[in-house]
Amino acid sequence: MASAYLRADDTELDSSDDRVVFFENKVRPLLVKRCLECHSSDAEINGGLSLDSKAGWQLGGDSGPAINPDDWQKSLLWIATNYRNPHLQMPPDGKLLDSEIEIIRTWLSQGAVDPRVATTVKKTARAALSVEESQQHWAYRKPVSNGGTHPTHPSGNVIDAFLAARQVSAGLEPADRASMSVLRQRLWIDLHGLRPDVVAIQASPDFNQEWDEQAYDQYVERLLASPRFGERFARHWMDAVRFAESITLRGFVLSDAWRYRNYLIRSFNSDKSIAQFIREQIAGDLMPSDTVEQRTDQLTATSMLALGDTNLEEQDKKQLEMDYVDEQLDMIGKVLLGQTIGCARCHDHKFDPIPTKDYYALAGILKSSSALDHSNVSNWVRVPLPLDSQSENAFASMTSERADLKKELDAIKKRLQSSASSSSSLVVAAADLDGIVVDDDSAQKTGEWQSSSSVQVYVGTAYLHDKNTGKGTKSVSFEPKNLKPGTYRVRLSYSPGENRTKNAMVRIFSADGEDVVRVDQTVKPKDNGLWQTLGSYRFEPNGQASVVISNQDTTGHVVADAVQFLPEAATEKETLKESASKPVSVSEPDLESLRKKAARMEAEMKKLQSRLDKRPMVISIKALDKPMDLAIHVRGSVHQLGEVVPRGYLSCVPRMATTLPIGQDSNGRMELANWIACDENPLTARVYVNRVWSWLMGEGIVRSIDNFGTTGELPSHPELLDFLTLQFIQHGWSTKWLVREIVRSESYQRASRCSSEELEMDPDNRLFARGHVRRLDVEAIRDSLLSISGELDLGSQIDSVIPAEMKEDYKFSHSVRYRSLYGPLFRNSPLELYTEFDGANPSFPISKRSRSTIAPQALALLNSDWVAERTSKFAALVASSNTLSNEQKINDCFLATVSRPATEQETAWAKSLIDASTARSGSVDSVWCDLVRDLVASIDFRFIE
Amino acid sequence: MMHRRLFLNSTACGFGSLATASLLSQSATNPRVFADAIAPSSGLHHRAKAKRVIFLFMQGGVSQVDSFDRKPLLDQRDGEMMEFDDAREFANKGTVGSKQRVMKSPWSFKQYGQSGRWVSDLFPKMAEHVDRMALIHSMHTEGVAHGPATLFLHSGSLNLIRPSMGSWIHYGIGSENDNLPGFVSIAPSIGNGGPRNYGSAFLPARHQGTPIGKAGESQLRIDYLNSTGDASSRSKLDQIQKLNRLQLDRRATQDSELDAVIESYEMAWRMQSTAPELLDFTTETEETNRLYGLDKKETESYGRKCLLARRLCESGVRFVQVNYGDNSANPAWDQHSNLPKHADHARAVDQPIAGLMTDLARRGLLEDTLVWWGGEFGRAPYAQQNGTGRDHNPGGFTVWLAGGGVQPGIAYGQTDEFGHRAIQDKVHMHDLHATILHLLGMDHEKLTFKHAGRDFRLTDVHGRVVHKIIT
């Protein structure tokens, strides 16, 4: 450090020293007036900076010393008061007057003499749990096995035994087992996410009667073996990892996201080890593989990291990248570790032992992979999926075939153009023109366009016109290939004439958006009679770049010939070469056959390309060649960097024997995956076991499912959680084992009824002495309705249901009859009923959906056309039967909707409905619609005991 | 408890003069609402000066130097190449100071009202209300592109998913009418964040905004609200309720959630009975229709939305956003080229907004309704790429507030001499949010919600109330 910086204080200076006088007369009053309100030890010390003493600014705030006396222009104080850096402007509510800035300049340039002595210099206190203290928090300690011993219960089930203890001490009598009919409904909803279908109810009448453990267990096995199980559990996981198939901003469609969804279904159906499942999602791309299928799963799994609802158009790309990483960390923390890591982005965690250092240690790991290709609007990363060697070879040969074709075609085109330019007609070869010229033959046409060469001048071999028909339906889009970023003058060529339109609509899509220009095609283009300038536009790498001519709101022929993109730098000189106006010879007769050949080849190439485009791709992230450690971002700002921290893990989790340090050149994600998904990590398995428990039992043993930190709730039965966790690990992280264990317990099977005294004793059912009332989630409501109407298509394997070529998700009209999880799950076009019935917000990791009972739900069930179509389809089936009595029909309606026969009173209710309707119209047919609709709207359709 | 149901008693809050009797009386006959009633003007943290907000959202970004922020220097230096700190350049490259061509406004300015504020010829009708407005010339915000800036305007966050302002307000002070949603967005755009701009994010779902109509569609309707609430639909509802009660009795157990199902049908019934009346403009006079510009093609669309906003306010809706925008990536006011197109948009909104102001004032509603006009950012004082339009400018722009608790006829803050960057008495979007919450009786630092282990607020860790514009 320089000596000036170390000069202890300036009090020794003579008070008549000019610089001291200047400070006292000018600087001190200025600081008092404009700075000290927020930067003084007597008031606030915003940003950790106090300016009320020399020591204050020497020590500086979160961003470092405020003044650098050696190089005063680099002082933060100078930069901030000059308002040049939008992220560092002081005072915040308005720039200093020029005269005030002049005072600061003089002060700093003369060495920042400051005779003030600090009374106290303090920094803002930090309030986090120390690492030692954190080891005491239950979640960071290893699950305890108690030497393998556990309490026992008459049912023989360990879960019942663990739960009994607290029930007994609370004086709660556990509820009896629910009826077989109710249990069937529970199992269907919990394991398949559907109401039992009528066939299933009628096929096992025995199941309606007495409790039969063997029949129950077999039923559970059947449900676990069905592909519906994987769908149900995948849907749970999709909530947690904020799965969606589009992005809110601009509605970009993530057309490969379905592969991840199907990976989840496959994984749950095959009962993949959850440790492996987690490892694949964090670092599948970095794992070794033996087969194509395995590699496919590994790559597809990493989509989890890339499906966030990102603002791809954020212009501050540094900010975007850190926000991206933050989103990933937030999800990994909540879903896998039950930690609110995001809190530590700006400051040490206020409550949990997660220092900012840990946040950036983890962020460095994620930042060492890239998930975005930047542009004005950034792109997500797609990687090709592996194929069997035969297909791999086929794609390789197609690629080389396409390259050969292109070479030949280019040669033919060149010949065609050179002969065109040497012809006598007033046509101009595109190749002779400056900049990039897109001729009509390589433009995208919508609607029927006529090719013509009757009116000159034009570019290439011909121009197009709309035949003055189909107004508003035709357009031609000119898209330049390989346009280098920069500013271009964009010009349009058309052959003018009296029958042309006076207002052809031309839309220009550039980096700055869309512009519309109307062109009068009755008059000659202004530049050399060939080009009409549309304007100057900016284009960015991978950004939008196209010119679309349409015949919307036009009268007269609309002509589309060519569009030129002329680099702004080149526009000064005369751009149209002589050839444009120089008459030359007529085309040779064999030109025509050459032209035909070119057209044939072009068609072939298109075909080839469309086959090449079918190569399966998946959304993923790419490990960077050079992994990086990150600097702490002071108060979360990407523009204020602090100390660099090596990549690493959460320090609150005790060091595990299996943990590997992250090597300098190693990406770190594989190490992170292993650190998270290992038997020794005290959080991961516990968090997952608790999650599955909550799916089946309504609430977690730890109710804050994604927060096992000190602000989260404590486990109601810690020994049970530990016991299940250790067993789960021992059983190879098997989900099906865990499900079986839980649903076979009496605790799962208990009725939900209870007396009001019992309700008062344990209103939240924390002791699990009774069953919880299940409410059908929106998928179950929708899927059950589709099932009732006979429309549900369960398919064998359902791939993408997004229409090909779909780029934006706005106003999508859903017509698919698959289960709701197949969507498409669009962030801007949710499925019917999704908003009303508490569907998961697909932009957030959701561990527990909200459960609201609001009027819009009632309105939707009463008035939605979608619901009406489903219920009336079923009603029509019921009504059409000639053999069934009304009573039987009523019963069928109840079985289908509430999965049980009608009670006596309900039958009476239904009959009165029928009688009233018969009295009104003389026919009963229409009444079945009302009846089914009422049942779907009723409590028992949505709530299972 | 943060969430409170307020009830507007017509005598207790000076609403006696309002022609809203029919709508309000329906909630008045509902005993549940009476039971929940509390003193209406108390506010949550301090006494409220406004009870509700109308936000006139000018999507795309109105140019301040062509509307309310007159800068004579632009005329003097028109065409000169000068160095400016361009926001997009800084965001993309981290550098500042590029040559730009100064571009004067194509519109001339006149002084209006007692206050003598300058307004351009874009808004001659709105200008007649300058004595009611507090013009904030020193706005600045985050986000250079529409998406982030629009989300920031609505939710105080650029890239992270946060509840929108209307949701926060509804969460804080609830609705004045049990028969209607408390937060309404009229004709919202599906672009630039779409539903997130009226979404409740992690707040309970009941606080999310209800869209009425969609951008680009003329019909103003609420999803699933298509029944008229006549006698036959009441009897159908009774039928359902009978079945529900049978099923409830059969369960023979207490469950407030199941009671709530029955209540939700009653509430749905009340909404069905109330809303059609609200959306039926036939009771409005010819004069009122003209006032809002319903008689002219260019103003009819936005005029209907403004008129609906007034009707919603009368019925006790807490936050009404009246969107002027569209679904494109470059919405409405986004004149990167062809700046004169601003005039088309101005024509479409000028009369309707002026009409709304007149109507609110003469009905006494302006006293406790806060009207907020503005976009997600402003525009640069120089030509974009040397062309005919202006690029985005988050560094300085103008919004105006009027009505409940706002000092009338004032101008606050300044941009630099070119109208580019706010330099004096700067008001950040967070500050505006804090100020609006303050006017509604809420302390932005205390209006919090616990989520993912910490307390969240609309203003994050920022925001200062701009006391100088408050009466």
Coordinates of C-alpha atoms in Angstrom, one line a residue, chain A residues 280-571:
Chain A
E280 CA -28.1 -38.0 -13.6
Q281 CA -30.0 -34.7 -13.3
I282 CA -27.1 -32.8 -11.9
A283 CA -24.3 -34.2 -14.0
G284 CA -25.6 -36.9 -16.4
D285 CA -23.6 -35.3 -19.3
L286 CA -20.4 -36.0 -17.4
M287 CA -21.1 -39.6 -16.5
P288 CA -19.7 -42.6 -18.2
S289 CA -22.1 -44.8 -20.2
D290 CA -22.3 -48.3 -21.7
T291 CA -25.3 -48.1 -23.9
V292 CA -27.2 -45.7 -26.1
E293 CA -30.2 -45.9 -23.8
Q294 CA -28.1 -45.1 -20.8
R295 CA -26.5 -42.1 -22.5
T296 CA -29.8 -40.8 -23.6
D297 CA -31.1 -40.9 -20.1
Q298 CA -28.1 -39.2 -18.8
L299 CA -28.2 -36.3 -21.2
T300 CA -31.9 -36.0 -21.0
A301 CA -31.8 -35.8 -17.2
T302 CA -29.7 -32.6 -17.3
S303 CA -32.7 -30.8 -18.8
M304 CA -33.7 -30.2 -15.2
L305 CA -31.0 -27.6 -14.9
A306 CA -32.2 -25.8 -18.0
L307 CA -36.0 -25.6 -17.8
G308 CA -36.2 -22.5 -15.7
D309 CA -38.4 -19.6 -16.7
T310 CA -35.5 -17.4 -18.0
N311 CA -35.6 -13.9 -19.2
L312 CA -33.6 -14.6 -22.4
E313 CA -33.9 -11.0 -23.5
E314 CA -32.2 -9.5 -20.5
Q315 CA -29.6 -7.2 -22.0
D316 CA -27.1 -7.3 -19.2
K317 CA -25.8 -10.7 -19.9
K318 CA -23.6 -10.9 -16.8
Q319 CA -26.7 -10.3 -14.8
L320 CA -28.6 -12.9 -16.8
E321 CA -26.0 -15.6 -16.2
M322 CA -25.9 -15.0 -12.5
D323 CA -29.7 -15.0 -12.3
Y324 CA -29.7 -18.2 -14.2
V325 CA -27.3 -19.8 -11.8
D326 CA -29.3 -18.4 -8.9
E327 CA -32.4 -20.1 -10.2
Q328 CA -30.6 -23.4 -10.6
L329 CA -29.1 -23.1 -7.0
D330 CA -32.5 -22.2 -5.6
M331 CA -34.0 -25.3 -7.1
I332 CA -31.2 -27.7 -6.2
G333 CA -31.3 -26.3 -2.7
K334 CA -35.0 -26.6 -2.2
V335 CA -35.7 -29.8 -4.1
L336 CA -32.7 -31.9 -3.2
L337 CA -31.3 -30.5 0.0
G338 CA -34.1 -28.7 1.7
Q339 CA -32.0 -25.6 2.0
T340 CA -32.8 -22.0 1.1
I341 CA -29.5 -21.3 -0.5
G342 CA -30.7 -18.3 -2.5
C343 CA -30.8 -16.2 0.7
A344 CA -27.0 -16.2 0.7
R345 CA -26.6 -14.5 -2.7
C346 CA -26.4 -11.0 -1.3
H347 CA -25.4 -11.5 2.3
D348 CA -24.5 -14.3 4.7
H349 CA -27.7 -16.3 5.5
K350 CA -29.5 -14.5 8.3
F351 CA -30.6 -17.7 10.0
D352 CA -28.9 -20.7 8.5
P353 CA -25.2 -21.5 8.5
I354 CA -24.8 -20.6 4.8
P355 CA -22.3 -17.9 4.3
T356 CA -22.1 -16.0 1.0
K357 CA -18.9 -17.8 0.4
D358 CA -20.7 -21.1 0.2
Y359 CA -23.2 -19.6 -2.3
Y360 CA -20.4 -18.6 -4.6
A361 CA -18.6 -21.8 -4.1
L362 CA -21.6 -23.6 -5.4
A363 CA -22.4 -20.9 -8.0
G364 CA -18.9 -21.4 -9.4
I365 CA -19.7 -25.1 -10.1
L366 CA -22.8 -24.2 -12.1
K367 CA -21.1 -21.2 -13.8
S368 CA -18.5 -23.6 -15.1
S369 CA -21.1 -24.9 -17.5
S370 CA -23.0 -22.9 -20.1
A371 CA -26.7 -23.1 -20.5
L372 CA -27.1 -20.1 -22.8
D373 CA -25.8 -18.9 -26.2
H374 CA -25.9 -15.1 -26.0
S375 CA -27.6 -12.9 -28.5
N376 CA -30.0 -9.9 -28.1
V377 CA -32.4 -12.7 -27.1
S378 CA -30.2 -15.5 -25.8
N379 CA -30.8 -19.1 -26.8
W380 CA -30.9 -22.3 -24.7
V381 CA -28.5 -25.1 -25.4
R382 CA -29.5 -28.2 -27.4
V383 CA -27.3 -31.2 -27.8
P384 CA -27.8 -34.2 -30.1
L385 CA -28.9 -37.4 -28.5
P386 CA -26.8 -40.5 -29.2
L387 CA -28.2 -43.0 -31.7
D388 CA -27.5 -46.6 -32.6
S389 CA -24.6 -46.9 -35.0
Q390 CA -26.8 -47.6 -38.0
S391 CA -28.8 -44.3 -37.5
E392 CA -25.7 -42.5 -36.6
N393 CA -24.1 -43.6 -39.9
A394 CA -27.3 -42.6 -41.7
F395 CA -27.2 -39.1 -40.3
A396 CA -23.5 -38.8 -41.2
S397 CA -24.1 -39.8 -44.7
M398 CA -27.0 -37.5 -45.1
T399 CA -24.9 -34.7 -43.9
S400 CA -22.2 -35.3 -46.4
E401 CA -24.8 -35.9 -49.1
R402 CA -26.2 -32.5 -48.4
A403 CA -22.8 -30.9 -48.5
D404 CA -22.1 -32.4 -52.0
L405 CA -25.5 -31.3 -53.3
K406 CA -25.0 -27.8 -52.1
K407 CA -21.6 -27.5 -53.8
E408 CA -23.1 -28.6 -57.1
L409 CA -26.1 -26.4 -56.7
D410 CA -24.0 -23.4 -56.0
A411 CA -22.0 -24.0 -59.1
I412 CA -25.2 -24.2 -61.2
K413 CA -26.6 -21.1 -59.7
K414 CA -23.5 -19.2 -60.4
R415 CA -23.7 -20.3 -64.1
L416 CA -27.3 -19.3 -64.2
Q417 CA -26.6 -15.9 -62.8
S418 CA -23.6 -15.1 -64.9
S419 CA -25.6 -16.0 -68.0
A420 CA -28.5 -13.9 -66.7
S421 CA -26.2 -10.9 -66.2
S422 CA -24.8 -11.4 -69.7
S423 CA -28.3 -11.5 -71.2
S424 CA -29.9 -8.6 -72.9
S425 CA -32.8 -8.3 -70.6
L426 CA -32.8 -5.7 -67.9
V427 CA -32.2 -8.2 -65.1
V428 CA -29.6 -8.1 -62.5
A429 CA -27.8 -11.1 -61.1
A430 CA -27.9 -11.3 -57.3
A431 CA -24.2 -12.2 -57.2
D432 CA -23.3 -8.9 -58.9
L433 CA -24.8 -6.9 -56.1
D434 CA -23.2 -5.6 -53.0
G435 CA -24.1 -6.7 -49.6
I436 CA -26.3 -9.7 -49.1
V437 CA -29.1 -10.1 -51.7
V438 CA -32.0 -12.5 -51.1
D439 CA -33.8 -13.2 -54.3
D440 CA -37.4 -14.4 -54.5
D441 CA -36.4 -17.9 -55.4
S442 CA -34.8 -18.4 -52.0
A443 CA -37.5 -16.6 -50.0
Q444 CA -40.2 -18.3 -48.0
K445 CA -43.6 -18.0 -49.6
T446 CA -47.0 -18.2 -47.9
G447 CA -50.0 -18.4 -50.1
E448 CA -50.0 -18.7 -53.9
W449 CA -47.5 -16.4 -55.7
Q450 CA -47.0 -16.2 -59.5
S451 CA -43.5 -16.1 -60.9
S452 CA -43.1 -13.7 -63.8
S453 CA -40.4 -12.0 -65.8
S454 CA -42.6 -9.7 -68.0
V455 CA -41.8 -6.3 -66.5
Q456 CA -38.2 -5.3 -66.0
V457 CA -36.0 -4.4 -64.1
Y458 CA -35.7 -7.2 -61.6
V459 CA -33.1 -9.2 -59.8
G460 CA -32.2 -12.8 -60.8
T461 CA -34.4 -14.8 -63.1
A462 CA -37.8 -13.6 -62.2
Y463 CA -40.0 -11.8 -59.7
L464 CA -43.2 -12.8 -57.8
H465 CA -46.6 -11.2 -57.7
D466 CA -49.8 -12.1 -55.8
K467 CA -52.0 -12.2 -58.9
N468 CA -54.1 -9.5 -57.1
T469 CA -56.0 -12.2 -55.3
G470 CA -56.2 -13.6 -51.8
K471 CA -55.7 -10.3 -50.1
G472 CA -54.4 -10.6 -46.5
T473 CA -53.4 -14.2 -46.9
K474 CA -50.1 -14.1 -48.9
S475 CA -46.7 -13.1 -47.9
V476 CA -43.1 -13.6 -48.9
S477 CA -40.3 -13.7 -46.3
F478 CA -36.8 -12.8 -47.2
E479 CA -34.3 -14.1 -44.7
P480 CA -30.6 -13.4 -45.2
K481 CA -28.2 -16.2 -44.4
N482 CA -25.1 -15.6 -42.4
L483 CA -25.8 -11.9 -41.9
K484 CA -22.9 -10.5 -39.9
P485 CA -24.0 -8.4 -37.0
G486 CA -24.1 -4.7 -37.7
T487 CA -26.3 -2.0 -39.2
Y488 CA -27.5 -2.4 -42.7
R489 CA -29.4 -0.3 -45.2
V490 CA -32.3 -2.5 -46.3
R491 CA -33.6 -2.1 -49.8
L492 CA -36.4 -3.7 -51.7
S493 CA -36.6 -4.4 -55.4
Y494 CA -39.8 -4.7 -57.4
S495 CA -40.7 -4.2 -61.0
P496 CA -43.0 -1.2 -61.0
G497 CA -46.2 -0.8 -63.1
E498 CA -49.6 0.9 -63.2
N499 CA -51.5 -2.2 -62.1
R500 CA -49.3 -2.5 -59.0
T501 CA -50.4 -1.7 -55.4
K502 CA -49.8 1.7 -54.0
N503 CA -49.2 0.4 -50.5
A504 CA -47.5 -3.0 -50.4
M505 CA -47.0 -3.8 -46.7
V506 CA -43.3 -4.5 -45.9
R507 CA -42.4 -5.5 -42.4
I508 CA -38.8 -5.5 -41.3
F509 CA -37.7 -7.6 -38.3
S510 CA -34.4 -6.5 -36.8
A511 CA -32.7 -6.5 -33.4
D512 CA -34.8 -3.5 -32.5
G513 CA -38.1 -5.1 -33.3
E514 CA -40.6 -4.8 -36.0
D515 CA -41.0 -1.9 -38.4
V516 CA -43.6 -1.5 -41.0
V517 CA -43.1 0.4 -44.3
R518 CA -45.6 0.9 -47.0
V519 CA -44.3 0.9 -50.5
D520 CA -45.9 2.4 -53.6
Q521 CA -45.2 0.0 -56.4
T522 CA -46.7 2.1 -59.1
V523 CA -43.6 4.3 -59.1
K524 CA -40.1 3.4 -60.0
P525 CA -37.8 2.5 -57.1
K526 CA -35.7 5.6 -56.2
D527 CA -32.2 4.1 -56.4
N528 CA -31.3 3.5 -60.0
G529 CA -34.8 2.3 -60.7
L530 CA -34.0 -1.0 -59.0
W531 CA -33.9 -0.4 -55.3
Q532 CA -36.2 1.3 -52.9
T533 CA -34.6 2.0 -49.5
L534 CA -36.7 0.8 -46.5
G535 CA -34.5 2.1 -43.8
S536 CA -31.5 1.3 -41.7
Y537 CA -31.7 -1.5 -39.3
R538 CA -29.5 -3.2 -36.7
F539 CA -29.0 -7.0 -36.7
E540 CA -27.4 -9.1 -34.1
P541 CA -25.9 -12.6 -34.0
N542 CA -28.8 -15.1 -34.0
G543 CA -31.3 -12.3 -33.7
Q544 CA -34.3 -11.9 -35.9
A545 CA -33.5 -10.7 -39.4
S546 CA -36.1 -10.8 -42.1
V547 CA -38.2 -8.7 -44.4
V548 CA -41.7 -9.8 -45.1
I549 CA -43.8 -8.5 -47.9
S550 CA -47.5 -9.1 -47.6
N551 CA -50.6 -8.2 -49.5
Q552 CA -52.5 -7.3 -46.4
D553 CA -54.9 -4.3 -47.0
T554 CA -53.7 -3.8 -50.6
T555 CA -55.4 -3.2 -53.9
G556 CA -53.5 -3.9 -57.1
H557 CA -50.7 -6.4 -57.7
V558 CA -48.1 -6.8 -54.9
V559 CA -44.7 -7.6 -56.3
A560 CA -41.9 -9.3 -54.4
D561 CA -38.5 -9.5 -56.2
A562 CA -35.5 -9.2 -53.9
V563 CA -34.2 -7.7 -50.7
Q564 CA -30.7 -6.3 -50.3
F565 CA -28.9 -5.9 -47.0
L566 CA -26.2 -3.3 -47.5
P567 CA -23.7 -2.8 -44.7
E568 CA -24.0 0.8 -43.5
A569 CA -20.3 1.4 -44.2
A570 CA -20.8 0.6 -47.9
T571 CA -23.7 2.8 -48.6

